[in-house]
Amino acid sequence: FLANIDPDIQTGLLKMMKAPKLVGLDSMNLWITHKKPSLLKLLRRVDLFVANDGEARSLSGENNLIKAARALRRLGPPLVVIKKGEHGVLFHSDKWRFCFPAYPVDQVIDPTGAGDTFAGGLMGYLSQARKINLATLKKALIYATTVASVNVEGFGMAKTALLTMADVKKRMNALIEFIEPG
């Protein structure tokens, strides 16, 4: 996973990897604005691009997120994930397109780091998957959404540092029930 740093540094890191099976990329408005040519070249070399809704709109030039996802896909990455904060997540590829709501959090204390937690959860889940298919992608995005929802309930790592897999599974099941009641 090429976490959010200068795209020229990300490119250098990618060049050091020996036959990676799945390369994910994160960016931010700073790089979209000031390093767009480098970012566009890098997008052609990755499998998965993760952006928040503002970044997706800025990079694609599209206000509508469905159109933005399509435009981002045309830039290279076969898998596009658009984080929509409290409104959930949108996934787009040539084969599949779906979205999930965010986990309903009673009180957001601090959203700082939620995007990084989301990306870590997504890539962590995908890294242990035997194959990338529709079921795996859906589960990975639900997992990522779940862990990010814990992050916003405290400052820093106050909540996530205490998480157990049992806690994650319980919250994931609650989110799945929220998505598909009964």
Coordinates of C-alpha atoms in Angstrom, one line a residue:
F1 CA 0.0 0.0 0.0
L2 CA 1.4 3.3 -1.1
A3 CA 0.2 5.5 1.7
N4 CA -0.3 9.2 1.3
I5 CA 3.0 10.8 0.6
D6 CA 4.6 12.6 -2.4
P7 CA 3.8 10.6 -5.6
D8 CA 7.4 10.7 -6.7
I9 CA 8.4 9.0 -3.4
Q10 CA 5.5 6.5 -3.9
T11 CA 6.8 5.7 -7.4
G12 CA 10.3 5.1 -5.9
L13 CA 8.8 2.7 -3.4
L14 CA 6.9 0.9 -6.1
K15 CA 10.0 0.4 -8.1
M16 CA 11.7 -1.3 -5.1
M17 CA 8.9 -3.9 -4.9
K18 CA 9.4 -7.3 -6.5
A19 CA 6.3 -8.5 -8.3
P20 CA 3.6 -7.2 -5.9
K21 CA 0.3 -9.0 -6.2
L22 CA -1.9 -6.0 -5.4
V23 CA -0.8 -2.4 -5.2
G24 CA -3.1 0.1 -3.4
L25 CA -2.6 3.9 -3.6
D26 CA -3.8 6.8 -1.4
S27 CA -3.3 10.5 -2.2
M28 CA -4.6 13.9 -1.1
N29 CA -5.5 17.3 -2.5
L30 CA -2.0 18.6 -2.0
W31 CA -0.6 16.1 -4.4
I32 CA -3.5 16.4 -6.8
T33 CA -2.9 20.2 -7.0
H34 CA 0.9 20.3 -6.9
K35 CA 2.1 16.9 -8.3
K36 CA -0.7 16.0 -10.6
P37 CA 1.5 14.8 -13.5
S38 CA 3.4 12.4 -11.2
L39 CA 0.2 11.2 -9.6
L40 CA -1.4 10.5 -13.0
K41 CA 1.6 8.5 -14.1
L42 CA 1.5 6.5 -10.9
L43 CA -2.2 5.8 -11.2
R44 CA -1.5 3.8 -14.3
R45 CA 0.7 1.4 -12.3
V46 CA -1.6 0.6 -9.4
D47 CA -4.5 -1.9 -8.9
L48 CA -6.5 0.0 -6.3
F49 CA -7.0 3.7 -5.7
V50 CA -8.5 5.0 -2.5
A51 CA -9.7 8.6 -2.4
N52 CA -12.2 10.6 -0.3
D53 CA -15.1 12.3 -2.1
G54 CA -13.4 15.7 -2.4
E55 CA -10.2 14.2 -3.8
A56 CA -12.2 12.1 -6.3
R57 CA -14.0 15.2 -7.5
S58 CA -10.9 17.2 -7.7
L59 CA -8.8 14.7 -9.6
S60 CA -11.6 13.6 -11.9
G61 CA -13.1 17.0 -12.5
E62 CA -16.5 15.4 -12.0
N63 CA -19.0 16.5 -9.3
N64 CA -21.1 13.4 -9.5
L65 CA -19.3 10.6 -7.6
I66 CA -20.5 7.8 -10.1
K67 CA -19.0 9.8 -12.9
A68 CA -15.9 10.6 -10.8
A69 CA -15.4 6.9 -10.1
R70 CA -15.6 6.1 -13.8
A71 CA -13.2 8.9 -14.7
L72 CA -10.7 7.6 -12.0
R73 CA -11.0 4.1 -13.4
R74 CA -10.1 5.5 -16.9
L75 CA -6.9 6.9 -15.3
G76 CA -5.6 3.4 -14.7
P77 CA -6.5 1.7 -11.5
P78 CA -8.9 -1.3 -12.1
L79 CA -10.4 -0.9 -8.6
V80 CA -11.6 2.5 -7.3
V81 CA -12.7 3.2 -3.7
I82 CA -14.3 6.5 -2.9
K83 CA -14.7 7.2 0.9
K84 CA -17.7 9.3 1.6
G85 CA -17.1 9.9 5.3
E86 CA -20.3 9.6 7.4
H87 CA -22.1 8.6 4.1
G88 CA -20.2 5.4 3.6
V89 CA -18.2 4.1 0.6
L90 CA -18.5 3.7 -3.1
F91 CA -16.7 1.0 -5.0
H92 CA -16.2 0.9 -8.8
S93 CA -14.6 -1.5 -11.2
D94 CA -15.3 -2.6 -14.8
K95 CA -17.2 -5.7 -13.4
W96 CA -18.8 -4.3 -10.2
R97 CA -20.2 -1.2 -8.6
F98 CA -21.7 -1.0 -5.2
C99 CA -21.8 1.2 -2.1
F100 CA -22.3 0.7 1.6
P101 CA -23.4 3.1 4.3
A102 CA -21.1 4.1 7.1
Y103 CA -21.5 2.4 10.5
P104 CA -24.0 4.6 12.4
V105 CA -21.8 6.3 15.1
D106 CA -23.7 8.1 17.9
Q107 CA -21.0 10.7 18.5
V108 CA -18.0 11.6 16.4
I109 CA -15.2 12.8 18.6
D110 CA -12.4 13.2 16.1
P111 CA -12.3 12.1 12.5
T112 CA -8.5 12.5 12.2
G113 CA -7.0 9.3 11.0
A114 CA -10.2 7.6 10.0
G115 CA -9.1 7.5 6.3
D116 CA -5.8 5.9 7.3
T117 CA -7.6 3.4 9.5
F118 CA -10.0 2.7 6.7
A119 CA -7.1 2.1 4.2
G120 CA -5.3 -0.1 6.8
G121 CA -8.4 -2.2 7.4
L122 CA -9.0 -2.5 3.6
M123 CA -5.5 -3.5 2.7
G124 CA -5.1 -5.7 5.8
Y125 CA -8.2 -7.6 4.9
L126 CA -7.2 -7.9 1.2
S127 CA -3.7 -9.0 2.0
Q128 CA -4.9 -12.1 3.8
A129 CA -7.5 -13.0 1.1
R130 CA -6.7 -15.9 -1.2
K131 CA -8.3 -14.2 -4.2
I132 CA -9.9 -10.9 -5.0
N133 CA -13.5 -11.3 -6.1
L134 CA -16.8 -9.6 -5.4
A135 CA -17.4 -11.3 -2.0
T136 CA -13.8 -10.5 -0.9
L137 CA -14.1 -6.9 -1.9
K138 CA -17.4 -6.4 -0.2
K139 CA -16.2 -8.0 3.0
A140 CA -12.9 -5.9 2.9
L141 CA -14.9 -2.7 2.5
I142 CA -17.3 -3.6 5.4
Y143 CA -14.2 -4.4 7.5
A144 CA -12.5 -1.1 6.6
T145 CA -15.7 0.8 7.3
T146 CA -16.1 -0.9 10.6
V147 CA -12.6 -0.2 11.9
A148 CA -12.8 3.4 10.7
S149 CA -16.0 3.9 12.6
V150 CA -14.2 3.0 15.8
N151 CA -11.4 5.5 15.1
V152 CA -13.8 8.5 15.0
E153 CA -15.1 7.7 18.5
G154 CA -12.0 8.9 20.2
F155 CA -8.8 11.0 19.9
G156 CA -5.8 9.5 18.2
M157 CA -5.7 5.8 18.9
A158 CA -7.7 6.0 22.1
K159 CA -10.3 3.6 20.7
T160 CA -8.5 1.6 18.0
A161 CA -5.6 0.6 20.3
L162 CA -8.0 -1.3 22.6
L163 CA -9.8 -3.1 19.7
T164 CA -9.9 -6.9 19.7
M165 CA -11.0 -9.0 16.8
A166 CA -14.1 -10.0 18.8
D167 CA -15.0 -6.3 19.0
V168 CA -14.4 -5.8 15.3
K169 CA -16.5 -8.9 14.4
K170 CA -19.4 -7.8 16.7
R171 CA -19.5 -4.3 15.1
M172 CA -19.1 -5.8 11.6
N173 CA -22.0 -8.0 12.2
A174 CA -24.1 -5.0 13.4
L175 CA -23.1 -3.1 10.2
I176 CA -24.1 -6.1 8.1
E177 CA -27.4 -6.3 9.9
F178 CA -27.9 -2.6 9.3
I179 CA -27.2 -3.1 5.6
E180 CA -29.3 -6.3 5.2
P181 CA -31.8 -6.5 8.0
G182 CA -33.1 -10.0 8.9

